[in-house]
Short mmCIF file of C-alpha atoms in Angstrom, two decimals:
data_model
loop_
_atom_site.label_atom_id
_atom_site.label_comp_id
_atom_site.label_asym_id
_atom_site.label_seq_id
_atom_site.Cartn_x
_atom_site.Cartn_y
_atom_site.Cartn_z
CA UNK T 1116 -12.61 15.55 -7.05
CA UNK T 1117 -12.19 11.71 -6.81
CA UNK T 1118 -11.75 11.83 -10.53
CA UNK T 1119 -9.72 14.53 -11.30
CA UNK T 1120 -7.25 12.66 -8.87
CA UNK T 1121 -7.70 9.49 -10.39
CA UNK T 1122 -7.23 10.81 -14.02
CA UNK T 1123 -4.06 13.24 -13.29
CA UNK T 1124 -2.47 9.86 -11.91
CA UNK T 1125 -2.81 7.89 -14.78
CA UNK T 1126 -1.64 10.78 -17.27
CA UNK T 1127 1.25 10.77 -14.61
CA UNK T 1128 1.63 6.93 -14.87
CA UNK T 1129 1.28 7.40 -19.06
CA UNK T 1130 3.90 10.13 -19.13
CA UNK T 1131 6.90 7.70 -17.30
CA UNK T 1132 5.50 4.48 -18.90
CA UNK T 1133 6.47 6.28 -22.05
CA UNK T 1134 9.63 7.69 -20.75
CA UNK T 1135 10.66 4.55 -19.63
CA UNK T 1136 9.61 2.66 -23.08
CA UNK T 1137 11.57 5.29 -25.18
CA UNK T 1138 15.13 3.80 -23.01
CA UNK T 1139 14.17 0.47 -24.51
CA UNK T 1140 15.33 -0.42 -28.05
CA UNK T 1141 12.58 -1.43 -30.45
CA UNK T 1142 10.19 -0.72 -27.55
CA UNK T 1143 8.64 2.77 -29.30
CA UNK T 1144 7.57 -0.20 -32.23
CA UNK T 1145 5.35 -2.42 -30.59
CA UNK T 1146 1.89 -1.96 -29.44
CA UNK T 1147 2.35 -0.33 -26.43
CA UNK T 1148 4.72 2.11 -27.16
CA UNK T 1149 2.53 3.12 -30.76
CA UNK T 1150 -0.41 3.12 -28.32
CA UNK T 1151 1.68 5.73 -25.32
CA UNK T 1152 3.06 7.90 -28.19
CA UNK T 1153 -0.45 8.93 -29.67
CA UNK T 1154 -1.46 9.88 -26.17
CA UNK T 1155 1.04 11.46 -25.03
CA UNK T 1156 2.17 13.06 -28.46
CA UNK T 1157 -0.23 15.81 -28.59
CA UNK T 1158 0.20 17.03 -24.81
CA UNK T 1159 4.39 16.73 -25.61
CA UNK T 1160 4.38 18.47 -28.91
CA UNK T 1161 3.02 21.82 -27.73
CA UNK T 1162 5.67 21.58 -25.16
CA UNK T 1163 8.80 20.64 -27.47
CA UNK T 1164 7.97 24.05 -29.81
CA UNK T 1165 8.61 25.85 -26.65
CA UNK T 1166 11.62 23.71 -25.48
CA UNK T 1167 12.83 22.08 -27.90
CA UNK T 1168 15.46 18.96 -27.13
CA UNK T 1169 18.93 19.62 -26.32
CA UNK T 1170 21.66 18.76 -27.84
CA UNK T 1171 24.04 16.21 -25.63
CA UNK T 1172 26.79 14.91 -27.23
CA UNK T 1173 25.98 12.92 -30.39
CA UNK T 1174 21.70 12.71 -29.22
CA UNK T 1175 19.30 14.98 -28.11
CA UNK T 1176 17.56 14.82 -24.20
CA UNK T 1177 13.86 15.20 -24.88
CA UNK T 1178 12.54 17.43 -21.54
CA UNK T 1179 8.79 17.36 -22.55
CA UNK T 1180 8.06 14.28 -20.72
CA UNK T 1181 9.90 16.16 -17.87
CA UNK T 1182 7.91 19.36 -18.25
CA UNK T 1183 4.58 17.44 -18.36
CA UNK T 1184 5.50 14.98 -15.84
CA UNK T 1185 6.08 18.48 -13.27
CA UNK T 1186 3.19 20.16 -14.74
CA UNK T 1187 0.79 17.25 -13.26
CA UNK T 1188 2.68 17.02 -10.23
CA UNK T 1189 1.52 20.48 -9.13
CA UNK T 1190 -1.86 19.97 -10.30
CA UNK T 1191 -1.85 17.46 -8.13
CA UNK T 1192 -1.20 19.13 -5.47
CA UNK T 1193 -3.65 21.78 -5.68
CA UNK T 1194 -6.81 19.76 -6.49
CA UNK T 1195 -5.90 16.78 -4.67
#
């Protein structure tokens, strides 16, 4: 159980490290933010084709990281 625990919190930690690197300009570049969006990428594309980003104004709000940020919340709380 230890590391099922362990492992949902750092795909929690991944999912807002690259939420908050996408608010950064020039961040999504370097070789963090390459490194974040082929993690994450494949766990938020699934999730876009479902919902994909709304339109606000002259941009578009993303709510995969949202979606998969929730979704390991409540695994969280059932198997930890």
């Amino acid at each position: 159980m230890n590391i099922v625990c362990g492992a949902l919190s750092v795909a929690l930690l991944i999912v807002v490290a690259r939420s908050l690197l996408s608010l950064l300009p020039g961040a999504a570049g370097s070789a963090i933010g390459v490194l974040l969006e082929r993690v994450t990428e494949p766990v938020f594309r699934p999730v876009r084709r479902v919902l994909p980003p709304m339109r606000v104004g002259a941009g578009a709000l993303d709510l995969a990281p949202l979606v998969v940020g929730l979704a390991v919340i409540v695994l969280q709380q059932l198997f930890c």
